CSV table of C-alpha atoms and ligand atoms in Angstrom, one decimal:
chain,number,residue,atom,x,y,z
A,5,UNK,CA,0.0,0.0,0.0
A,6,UNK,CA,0.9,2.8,-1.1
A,7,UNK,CA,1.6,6.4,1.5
A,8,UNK,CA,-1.1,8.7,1.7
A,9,UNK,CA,0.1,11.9,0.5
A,10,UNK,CA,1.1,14.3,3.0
A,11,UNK,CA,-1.3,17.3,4.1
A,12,UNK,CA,0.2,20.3,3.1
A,13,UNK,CA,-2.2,23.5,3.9
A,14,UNK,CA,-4.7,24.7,1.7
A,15,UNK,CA,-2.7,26.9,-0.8
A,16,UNK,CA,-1.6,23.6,-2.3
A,17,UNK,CA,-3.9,21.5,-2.2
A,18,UNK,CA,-6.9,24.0,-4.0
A,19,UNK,CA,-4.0,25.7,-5.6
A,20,UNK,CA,-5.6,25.9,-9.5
A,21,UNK,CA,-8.7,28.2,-7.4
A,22,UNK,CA,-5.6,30.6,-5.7
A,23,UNK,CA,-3.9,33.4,-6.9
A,24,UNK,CA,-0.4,32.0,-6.4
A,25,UNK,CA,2.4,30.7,-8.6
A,26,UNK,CA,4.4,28.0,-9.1
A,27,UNK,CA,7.1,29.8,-7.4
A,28,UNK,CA,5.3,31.3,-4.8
A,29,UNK,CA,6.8,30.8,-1.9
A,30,UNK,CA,4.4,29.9,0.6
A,31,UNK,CA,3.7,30.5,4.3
A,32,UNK,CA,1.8,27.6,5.7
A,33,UNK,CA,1.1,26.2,9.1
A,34,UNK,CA,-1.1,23.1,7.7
A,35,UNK,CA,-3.9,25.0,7.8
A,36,UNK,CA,-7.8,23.9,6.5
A,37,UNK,CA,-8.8,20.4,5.9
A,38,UNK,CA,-10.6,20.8,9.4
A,39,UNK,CA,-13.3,18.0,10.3
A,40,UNK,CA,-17.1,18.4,9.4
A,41,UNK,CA,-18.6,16.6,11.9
A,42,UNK,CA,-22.4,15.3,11.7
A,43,UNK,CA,-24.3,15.9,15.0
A,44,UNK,CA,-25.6,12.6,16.0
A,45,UNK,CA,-27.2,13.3,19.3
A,46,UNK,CA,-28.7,17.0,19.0
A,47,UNK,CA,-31.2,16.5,16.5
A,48,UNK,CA,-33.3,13.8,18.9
A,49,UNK,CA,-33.0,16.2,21.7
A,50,UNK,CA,-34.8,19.3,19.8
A,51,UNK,CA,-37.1,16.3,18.3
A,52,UNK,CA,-36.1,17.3,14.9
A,53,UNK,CA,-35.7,14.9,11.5
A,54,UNK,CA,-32.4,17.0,10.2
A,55,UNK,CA,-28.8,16.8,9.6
A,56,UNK,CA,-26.6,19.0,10.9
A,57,UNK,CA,-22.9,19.0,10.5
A,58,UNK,CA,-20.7,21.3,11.8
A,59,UNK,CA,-17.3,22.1,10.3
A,60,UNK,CA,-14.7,22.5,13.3
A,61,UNK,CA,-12.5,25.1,12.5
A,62,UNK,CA,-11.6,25.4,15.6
A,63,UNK,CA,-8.9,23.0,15.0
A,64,UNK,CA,-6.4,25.1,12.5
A,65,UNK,CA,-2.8,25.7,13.7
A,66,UNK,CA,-3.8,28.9,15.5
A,67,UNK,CA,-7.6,27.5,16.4
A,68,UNK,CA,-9.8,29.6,14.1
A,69,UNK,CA,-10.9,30.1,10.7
A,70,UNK,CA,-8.6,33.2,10.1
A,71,UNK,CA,-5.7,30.9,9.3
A,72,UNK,CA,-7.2,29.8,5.9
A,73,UNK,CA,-7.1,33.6,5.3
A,74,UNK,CA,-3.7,34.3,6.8
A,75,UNK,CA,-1.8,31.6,5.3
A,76,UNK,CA,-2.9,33.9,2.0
A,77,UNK,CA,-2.8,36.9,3.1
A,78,UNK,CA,0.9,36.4,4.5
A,79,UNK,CA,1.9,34.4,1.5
A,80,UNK,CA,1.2,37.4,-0.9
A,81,UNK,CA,2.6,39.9,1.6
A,82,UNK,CA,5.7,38.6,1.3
A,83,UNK,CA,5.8,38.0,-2.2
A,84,UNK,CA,5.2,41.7,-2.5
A,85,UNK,CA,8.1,42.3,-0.5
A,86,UNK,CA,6.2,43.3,2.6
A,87,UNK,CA,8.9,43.0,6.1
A,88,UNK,CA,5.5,44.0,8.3
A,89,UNK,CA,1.8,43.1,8.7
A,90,UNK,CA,-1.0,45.1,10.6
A,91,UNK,CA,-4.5,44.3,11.5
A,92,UNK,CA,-7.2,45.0,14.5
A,93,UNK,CA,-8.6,42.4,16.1
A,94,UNK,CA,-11.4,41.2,18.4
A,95,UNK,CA,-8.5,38.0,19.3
A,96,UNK,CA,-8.4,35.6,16.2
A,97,UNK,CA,-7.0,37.3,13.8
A,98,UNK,CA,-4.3,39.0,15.4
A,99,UNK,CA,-3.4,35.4,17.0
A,100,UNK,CA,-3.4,34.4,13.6
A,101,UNK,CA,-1.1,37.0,12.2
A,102,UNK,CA,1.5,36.8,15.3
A,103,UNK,CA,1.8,33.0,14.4
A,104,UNK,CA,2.0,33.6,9.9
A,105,UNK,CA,4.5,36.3,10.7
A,106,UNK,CA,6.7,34.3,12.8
A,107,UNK,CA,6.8,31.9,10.6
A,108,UNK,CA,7.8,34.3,7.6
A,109,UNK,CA,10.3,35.8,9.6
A,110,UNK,CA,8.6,39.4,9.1
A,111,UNK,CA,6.6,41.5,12.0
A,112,UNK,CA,3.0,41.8,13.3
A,113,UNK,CA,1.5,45.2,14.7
A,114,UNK,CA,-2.0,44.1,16.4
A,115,UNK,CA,-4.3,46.7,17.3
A,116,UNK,CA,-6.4,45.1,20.2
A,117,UNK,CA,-9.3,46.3,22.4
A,118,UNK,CA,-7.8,47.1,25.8
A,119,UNK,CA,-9.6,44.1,28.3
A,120,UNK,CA,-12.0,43.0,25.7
A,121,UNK,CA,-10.2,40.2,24.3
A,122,UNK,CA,-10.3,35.9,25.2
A,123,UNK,CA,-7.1,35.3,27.4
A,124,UNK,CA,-6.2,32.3,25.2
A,125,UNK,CA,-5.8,34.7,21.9
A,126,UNK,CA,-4.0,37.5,24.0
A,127,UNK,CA,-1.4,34.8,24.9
A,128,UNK,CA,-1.2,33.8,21.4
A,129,UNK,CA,-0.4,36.9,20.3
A,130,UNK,CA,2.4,37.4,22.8
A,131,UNK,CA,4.0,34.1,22.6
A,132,UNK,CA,4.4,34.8,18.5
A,133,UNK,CA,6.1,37.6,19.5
A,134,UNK,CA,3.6,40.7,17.7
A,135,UNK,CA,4.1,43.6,19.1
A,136,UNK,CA,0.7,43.6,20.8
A,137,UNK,CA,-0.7,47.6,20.6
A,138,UNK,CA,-3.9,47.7,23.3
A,139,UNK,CA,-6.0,50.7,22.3
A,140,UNK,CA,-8.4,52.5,24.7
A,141,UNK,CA,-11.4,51.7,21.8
A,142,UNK,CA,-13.3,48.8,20.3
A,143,UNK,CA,-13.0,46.5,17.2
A,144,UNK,CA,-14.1,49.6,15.3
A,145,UNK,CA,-11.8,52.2,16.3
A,146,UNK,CA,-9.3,50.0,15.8
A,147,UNK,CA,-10.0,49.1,12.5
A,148,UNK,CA,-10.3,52.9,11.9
A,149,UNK,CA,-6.7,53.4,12.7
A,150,UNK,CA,-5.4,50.8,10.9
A,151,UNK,CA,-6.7,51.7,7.5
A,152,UNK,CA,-5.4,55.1,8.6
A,153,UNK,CA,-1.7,54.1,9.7
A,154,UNK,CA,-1.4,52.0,6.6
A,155,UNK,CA,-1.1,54.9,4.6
A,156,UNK,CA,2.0,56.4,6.4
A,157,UNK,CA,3.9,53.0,7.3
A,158,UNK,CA,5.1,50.5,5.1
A,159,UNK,CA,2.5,47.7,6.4
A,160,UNK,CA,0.7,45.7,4.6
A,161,UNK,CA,-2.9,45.3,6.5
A,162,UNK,CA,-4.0,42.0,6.6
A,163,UNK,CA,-7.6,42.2,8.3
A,164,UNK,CA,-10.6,40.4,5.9
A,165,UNK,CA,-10.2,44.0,3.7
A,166,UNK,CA,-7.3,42.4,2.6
A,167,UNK,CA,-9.1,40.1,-0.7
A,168,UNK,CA,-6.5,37.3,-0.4
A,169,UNK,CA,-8.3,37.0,3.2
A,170,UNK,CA,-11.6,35.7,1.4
A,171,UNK,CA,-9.4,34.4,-1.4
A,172,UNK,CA,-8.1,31.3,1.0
A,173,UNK,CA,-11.3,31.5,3.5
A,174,UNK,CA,-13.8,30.7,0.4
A,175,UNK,CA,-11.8,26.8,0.8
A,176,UNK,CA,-13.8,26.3,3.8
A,177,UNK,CA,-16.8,26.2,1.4
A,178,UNK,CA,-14.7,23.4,-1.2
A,179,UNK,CA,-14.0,21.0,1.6
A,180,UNK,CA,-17.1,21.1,2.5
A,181,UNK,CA,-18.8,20.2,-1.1
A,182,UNK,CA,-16.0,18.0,-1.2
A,183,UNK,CA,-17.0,16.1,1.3
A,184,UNK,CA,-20.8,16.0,1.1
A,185,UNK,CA,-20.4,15.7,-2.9
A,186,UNK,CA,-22.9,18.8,-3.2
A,187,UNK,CA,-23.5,22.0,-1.0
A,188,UNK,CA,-25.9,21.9,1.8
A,189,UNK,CA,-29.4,23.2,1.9
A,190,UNK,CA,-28.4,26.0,4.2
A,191,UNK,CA,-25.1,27.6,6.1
A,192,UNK,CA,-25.0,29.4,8.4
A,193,UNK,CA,-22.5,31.2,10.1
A,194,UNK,CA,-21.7,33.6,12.9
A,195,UNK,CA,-20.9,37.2,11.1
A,196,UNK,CA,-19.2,40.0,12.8
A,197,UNK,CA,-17.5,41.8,10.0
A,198,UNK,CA,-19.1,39.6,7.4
A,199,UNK,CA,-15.9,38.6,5.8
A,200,UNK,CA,-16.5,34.9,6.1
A,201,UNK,CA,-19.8,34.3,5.6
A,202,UNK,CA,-18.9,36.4,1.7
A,203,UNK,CA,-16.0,34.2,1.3
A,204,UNK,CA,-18.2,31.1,1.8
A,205,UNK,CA,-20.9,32.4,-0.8
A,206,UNK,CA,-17.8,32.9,-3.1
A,207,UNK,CA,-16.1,29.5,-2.6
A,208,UNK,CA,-20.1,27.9,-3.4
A,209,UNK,CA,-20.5,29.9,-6.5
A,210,UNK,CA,-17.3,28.7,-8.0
A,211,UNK,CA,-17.9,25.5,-7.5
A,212,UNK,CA,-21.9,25.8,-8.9
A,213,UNK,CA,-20.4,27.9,-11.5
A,214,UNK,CA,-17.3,25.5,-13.2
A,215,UNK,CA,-20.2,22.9,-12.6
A,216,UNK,CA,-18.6,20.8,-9.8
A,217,UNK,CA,-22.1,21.1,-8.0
A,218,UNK,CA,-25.1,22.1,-9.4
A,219,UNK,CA,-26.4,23.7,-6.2
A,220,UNK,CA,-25.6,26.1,-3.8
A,221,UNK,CA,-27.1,26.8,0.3
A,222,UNK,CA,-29.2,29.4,1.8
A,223,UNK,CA,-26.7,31.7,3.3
A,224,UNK,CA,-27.9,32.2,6.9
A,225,UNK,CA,-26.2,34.9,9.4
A,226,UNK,CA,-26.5,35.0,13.0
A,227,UNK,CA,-25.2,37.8,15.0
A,228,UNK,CA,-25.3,38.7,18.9
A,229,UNK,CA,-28.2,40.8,19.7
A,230,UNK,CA,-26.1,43.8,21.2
A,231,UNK,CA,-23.9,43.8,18.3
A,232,UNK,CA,-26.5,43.3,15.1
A,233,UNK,CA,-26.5,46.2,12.9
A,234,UNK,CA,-27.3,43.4,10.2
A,235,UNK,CA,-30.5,43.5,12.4
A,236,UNK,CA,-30.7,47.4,13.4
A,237,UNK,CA,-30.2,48.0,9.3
A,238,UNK,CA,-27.3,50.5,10.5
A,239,UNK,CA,-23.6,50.8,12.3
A,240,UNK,CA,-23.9,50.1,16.0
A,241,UNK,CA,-22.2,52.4,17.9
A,242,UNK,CA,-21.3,50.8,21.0
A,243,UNK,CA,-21.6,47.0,20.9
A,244,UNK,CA,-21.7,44.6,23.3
A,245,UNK,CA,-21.4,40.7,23.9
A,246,UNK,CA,-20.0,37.8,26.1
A,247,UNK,CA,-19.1,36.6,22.1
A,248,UNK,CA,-16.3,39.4,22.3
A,249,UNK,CA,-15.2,37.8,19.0
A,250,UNK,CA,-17.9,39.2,16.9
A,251,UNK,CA,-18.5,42.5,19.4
A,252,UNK,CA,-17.9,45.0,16.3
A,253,UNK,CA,-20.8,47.2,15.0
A,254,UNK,CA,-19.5,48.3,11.6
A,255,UNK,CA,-18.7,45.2,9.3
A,256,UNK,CA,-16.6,45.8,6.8
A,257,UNK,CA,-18.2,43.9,4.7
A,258,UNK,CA,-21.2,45.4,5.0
A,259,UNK,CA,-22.8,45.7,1.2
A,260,UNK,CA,-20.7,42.3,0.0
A,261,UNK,CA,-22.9,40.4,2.9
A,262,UNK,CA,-26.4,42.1,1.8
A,263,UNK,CA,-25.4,40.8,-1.9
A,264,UNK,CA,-24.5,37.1,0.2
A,265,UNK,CA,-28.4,37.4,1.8
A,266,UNK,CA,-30.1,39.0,-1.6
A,267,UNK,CA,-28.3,36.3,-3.6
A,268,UNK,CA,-28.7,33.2,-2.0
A,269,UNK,CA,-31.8,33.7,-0.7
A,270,UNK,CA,-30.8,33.5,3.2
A,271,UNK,CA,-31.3,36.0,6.3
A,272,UNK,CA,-30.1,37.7,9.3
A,273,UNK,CA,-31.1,36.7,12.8
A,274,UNK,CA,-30.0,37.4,15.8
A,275,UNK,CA,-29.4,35.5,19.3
A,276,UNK,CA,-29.1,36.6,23.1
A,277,UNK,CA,-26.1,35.9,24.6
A,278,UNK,CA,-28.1,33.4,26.7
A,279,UNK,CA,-28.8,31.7,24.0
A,280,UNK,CA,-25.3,31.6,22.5
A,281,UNK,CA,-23.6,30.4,25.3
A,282,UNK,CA,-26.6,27.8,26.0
A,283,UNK,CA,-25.9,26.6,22.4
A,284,UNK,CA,-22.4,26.2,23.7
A,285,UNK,CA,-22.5,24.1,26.3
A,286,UNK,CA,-24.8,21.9,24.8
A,287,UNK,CA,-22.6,21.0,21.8
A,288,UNK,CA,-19.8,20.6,24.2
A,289,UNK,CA,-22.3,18.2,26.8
A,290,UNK,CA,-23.9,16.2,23.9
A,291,UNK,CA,-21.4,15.7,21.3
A,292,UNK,CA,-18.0,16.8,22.8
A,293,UNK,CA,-17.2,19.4,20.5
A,294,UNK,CA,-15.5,22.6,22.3
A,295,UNK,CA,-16.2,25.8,20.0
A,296,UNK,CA,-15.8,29.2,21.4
A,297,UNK,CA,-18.9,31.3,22.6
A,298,UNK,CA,-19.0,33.9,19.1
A,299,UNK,CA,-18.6,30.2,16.9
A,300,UNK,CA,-22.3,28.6,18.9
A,301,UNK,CA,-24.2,31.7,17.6
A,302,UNK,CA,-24.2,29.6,14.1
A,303,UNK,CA,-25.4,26.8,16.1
A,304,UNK,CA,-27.5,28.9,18.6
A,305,UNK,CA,-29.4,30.5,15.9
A,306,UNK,CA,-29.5,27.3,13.7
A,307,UNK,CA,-31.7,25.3,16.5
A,308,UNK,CA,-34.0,28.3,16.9
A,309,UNK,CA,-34.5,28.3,12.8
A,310,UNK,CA,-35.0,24.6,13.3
A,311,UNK,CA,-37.1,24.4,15.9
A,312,UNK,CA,-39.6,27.0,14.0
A,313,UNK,CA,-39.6,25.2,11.0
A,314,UNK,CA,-38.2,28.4,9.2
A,315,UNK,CA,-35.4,25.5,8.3
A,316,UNK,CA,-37.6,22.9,7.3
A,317,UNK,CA,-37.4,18.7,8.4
A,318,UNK,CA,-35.2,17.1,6.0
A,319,UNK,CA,-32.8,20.0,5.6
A,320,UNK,CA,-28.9,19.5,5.4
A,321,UNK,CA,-27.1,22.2,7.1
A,322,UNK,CA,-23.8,23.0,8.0
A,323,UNK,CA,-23.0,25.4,10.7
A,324,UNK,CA,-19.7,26.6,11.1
A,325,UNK,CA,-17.4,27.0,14.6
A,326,UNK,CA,-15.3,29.5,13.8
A,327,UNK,CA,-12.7,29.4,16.6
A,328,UNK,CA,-11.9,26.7,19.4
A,329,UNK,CA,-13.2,26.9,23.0
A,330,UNK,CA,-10.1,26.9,24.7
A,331,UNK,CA,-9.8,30.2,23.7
A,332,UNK,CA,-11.9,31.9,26.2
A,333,UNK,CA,-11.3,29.7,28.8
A,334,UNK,CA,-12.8,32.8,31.5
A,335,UNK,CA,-16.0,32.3,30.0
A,336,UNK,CA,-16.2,28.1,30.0
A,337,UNK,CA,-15.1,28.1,33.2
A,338,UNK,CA,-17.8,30.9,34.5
A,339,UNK,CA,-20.9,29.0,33.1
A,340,UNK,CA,-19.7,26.2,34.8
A,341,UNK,CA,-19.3,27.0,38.2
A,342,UNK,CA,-20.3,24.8,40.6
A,343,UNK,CA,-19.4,21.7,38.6
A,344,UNK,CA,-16.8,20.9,40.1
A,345,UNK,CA,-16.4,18.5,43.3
A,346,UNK,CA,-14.0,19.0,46.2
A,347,UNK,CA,-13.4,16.2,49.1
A,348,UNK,CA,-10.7,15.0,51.3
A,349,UNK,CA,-7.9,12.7,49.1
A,350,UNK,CA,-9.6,9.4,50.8
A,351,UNK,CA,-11.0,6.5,49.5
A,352,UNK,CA,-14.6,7.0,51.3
A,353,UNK,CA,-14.8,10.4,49.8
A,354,UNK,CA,-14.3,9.6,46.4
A,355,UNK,CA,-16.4,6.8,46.4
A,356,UNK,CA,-19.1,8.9,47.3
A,357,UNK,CA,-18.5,11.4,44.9
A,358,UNK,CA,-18.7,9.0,41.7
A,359,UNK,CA,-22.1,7.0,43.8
A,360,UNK,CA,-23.7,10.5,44.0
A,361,UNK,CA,-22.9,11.6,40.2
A,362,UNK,CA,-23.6,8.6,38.5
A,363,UNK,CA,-26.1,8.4,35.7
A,364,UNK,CA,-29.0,6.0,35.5
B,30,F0G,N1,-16.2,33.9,14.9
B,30,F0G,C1,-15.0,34.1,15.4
B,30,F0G,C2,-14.4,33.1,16.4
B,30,F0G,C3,-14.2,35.2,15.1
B,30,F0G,O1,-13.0,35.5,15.6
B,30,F0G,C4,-14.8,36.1,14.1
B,30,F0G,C5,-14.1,37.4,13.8
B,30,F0G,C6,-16.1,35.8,13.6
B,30,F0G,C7,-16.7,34.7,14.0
B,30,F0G,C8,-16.7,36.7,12.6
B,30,F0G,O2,-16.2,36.6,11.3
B,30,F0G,O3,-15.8,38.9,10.9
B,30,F0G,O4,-15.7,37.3,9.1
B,30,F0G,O5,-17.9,37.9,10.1
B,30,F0G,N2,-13.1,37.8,14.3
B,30,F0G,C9,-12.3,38.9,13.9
B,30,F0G,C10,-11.0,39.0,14.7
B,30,F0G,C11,-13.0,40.2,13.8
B,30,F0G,O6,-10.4,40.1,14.8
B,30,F0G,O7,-10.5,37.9,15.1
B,30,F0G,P1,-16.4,37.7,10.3
């Protein structure tokens, strides 16, 4: 028998669909080629005839989606000559960009929000060695001043306004036709900036369009209810969620994501943070998959859809967890409280413990 050939990051492997050359040299981590796993215990529970899958991408290098865009984004930067990158971030992607930039051998300037990132991406950051810039402001402001400092300094910005972002983040949407041998009935995603949930809709229509499928999902967007301007129909000033990583009230891809709705025939909704992190610990209690609070708001609003019948029985779906739930280990460990069992380090003790806790 022969080897399987060995996994080598997305770039290569959907190469022909990337605007790369044989040359290229490219800056890869292994990124993509994350599992789509089919919920097998969920559906009974909400009493519900569907499939769901959900497409883990919490398990690239640096534990979100933003790597698929990175390994691009990076790739081209320093093809072009670029010695720094620069981005804001609500967590991922500037834990992305530390870790593509270390790996170049160039530098990464991220822009945070002071206090308002997961602990997990702020130690990313800092072990990759960015130079970490904390600014008194949100997501937004930080954005603001990125597009702003780009113009003076030779850095090359690498937040999802950067197209080579959407370029290698549209894969998502190949491995998953890939696997399923046709797109799903609906998608849906959590959407902060909208970035993804266009590069999605762009990897589908390829696909539909060079006739490797001959259909293509309802496009469904879920965002946290105090940081919706999808909903509101305007920018939100001053959002707020436990999500952090989708706390931003002005997309960037604000008109690309309308087009993504208009297009495919989807919608917005949007979900407390109750429900998200409810829609969290469930997943993580009934199937053993650990996604980070902003990555359940697929799933939160999904069930909700479900349940309604606004996605009918019968229905494929594929929800996508953007980022792993280590993390934000804060907010895991907060909902859990009182889970956890403390006795004397005897026998007698711990006997009781596991008699008391054990289920019919
Ligand atoms: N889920 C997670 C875990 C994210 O980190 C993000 C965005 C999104 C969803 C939303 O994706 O912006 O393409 O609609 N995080 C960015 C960051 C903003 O800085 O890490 P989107």
């Amino acid at each position: 028998m022969p080897f399987r050939t060995r996994y080598t990051g997305l770039i290569n492997k959907y190469r022909d669909r990337l605007p790369v050359h044989d040359d290229t040299r490219l800056i890869s981590l292994g990124e993509g080629n994350t599992p789509l796993i089919r919920l097998n215990n969920i559906p009974g529970l909400i009493g519900k005839d569907v499939d769901i899958y959900v497409k883990y991408e919490g398990l690239n290098p640096t534990g979100s989606f933003k790597d698929r865009g990175m390994t691009l984004a990076v790739t081209k930067a320093v093809e072009e000559g670029s010695r720094a990158i620069i981005c804001a971030s609500t967590g991922n992607t500037s834990a992305s960009a530390a870790a593509y930039a270390a790996r170049a051998g160039i530098t990464a300037f991220v822009l945070i929000p002071d206090g308002k990132i997961a602990l997990g991406k702020l130690a990313q950051a800092m072990m990759h060695g960015a130079v970490v810039i904390q600014i008194k402001g949100n997501f937004d402001a930080g954005m603001q001043l990125v597009k702003e400092v780009a113009e003076h300094a030779p850095v090359t910005i690498v937040n999802s306004i950067n197209p080579f972002r959407l370029q290698g983040q549209k894969t998502a949407a190949f491995e998953i036709m890939d696997e399923l041998e046709s797109a799903p009935d609906y998608h849906c995603l959590p959407v902060g900036n909208a970035g993804n949930i266009t590069a999605h809709w762009m990897g589908y229509c390829e696909y539909r369009e060079h006739g490797i499928v001959n259909n293509a999902p309802v496009m469904v967007g879920y965002q946290a209810n105090g940081s919706a301007p999808f909903l509101r129909g305007k920018m939100v000033d001053n959002p707020e969620t436990v999500a952090t990583a989708i706390r931003i009230g002005h997309p960037q891809s604000w008109e690309k994501a309308w087009k993504v709705k208009d297009e495919s025939g989807g919608w917005f909704d949007e979900c407390s943070d109750d429900e998200i992190l409810a829609a969290q610990k469930m997943l993580a209690q009934n199937e053993g998959v650990f996604c980070e609070p902003a990555s359940a708001t697929s799933l939160a609003g999904a069930l909700r859809d479900i349940k309604s019948g606004k996605i009918p029985q019968g229905s494929k779906i594929v929800c996508t967890l953007t980022g792993h739930g280590l993390k934000d280990p804060d907010t895991a460990i907060k909902q859990c409280s009182g889970s956890m069992i403390t006795v004397d380090a005897e026998l007698e003790a711990v006997k009781h413990a596991i008699l008391d806790n054990m289920s019919e």
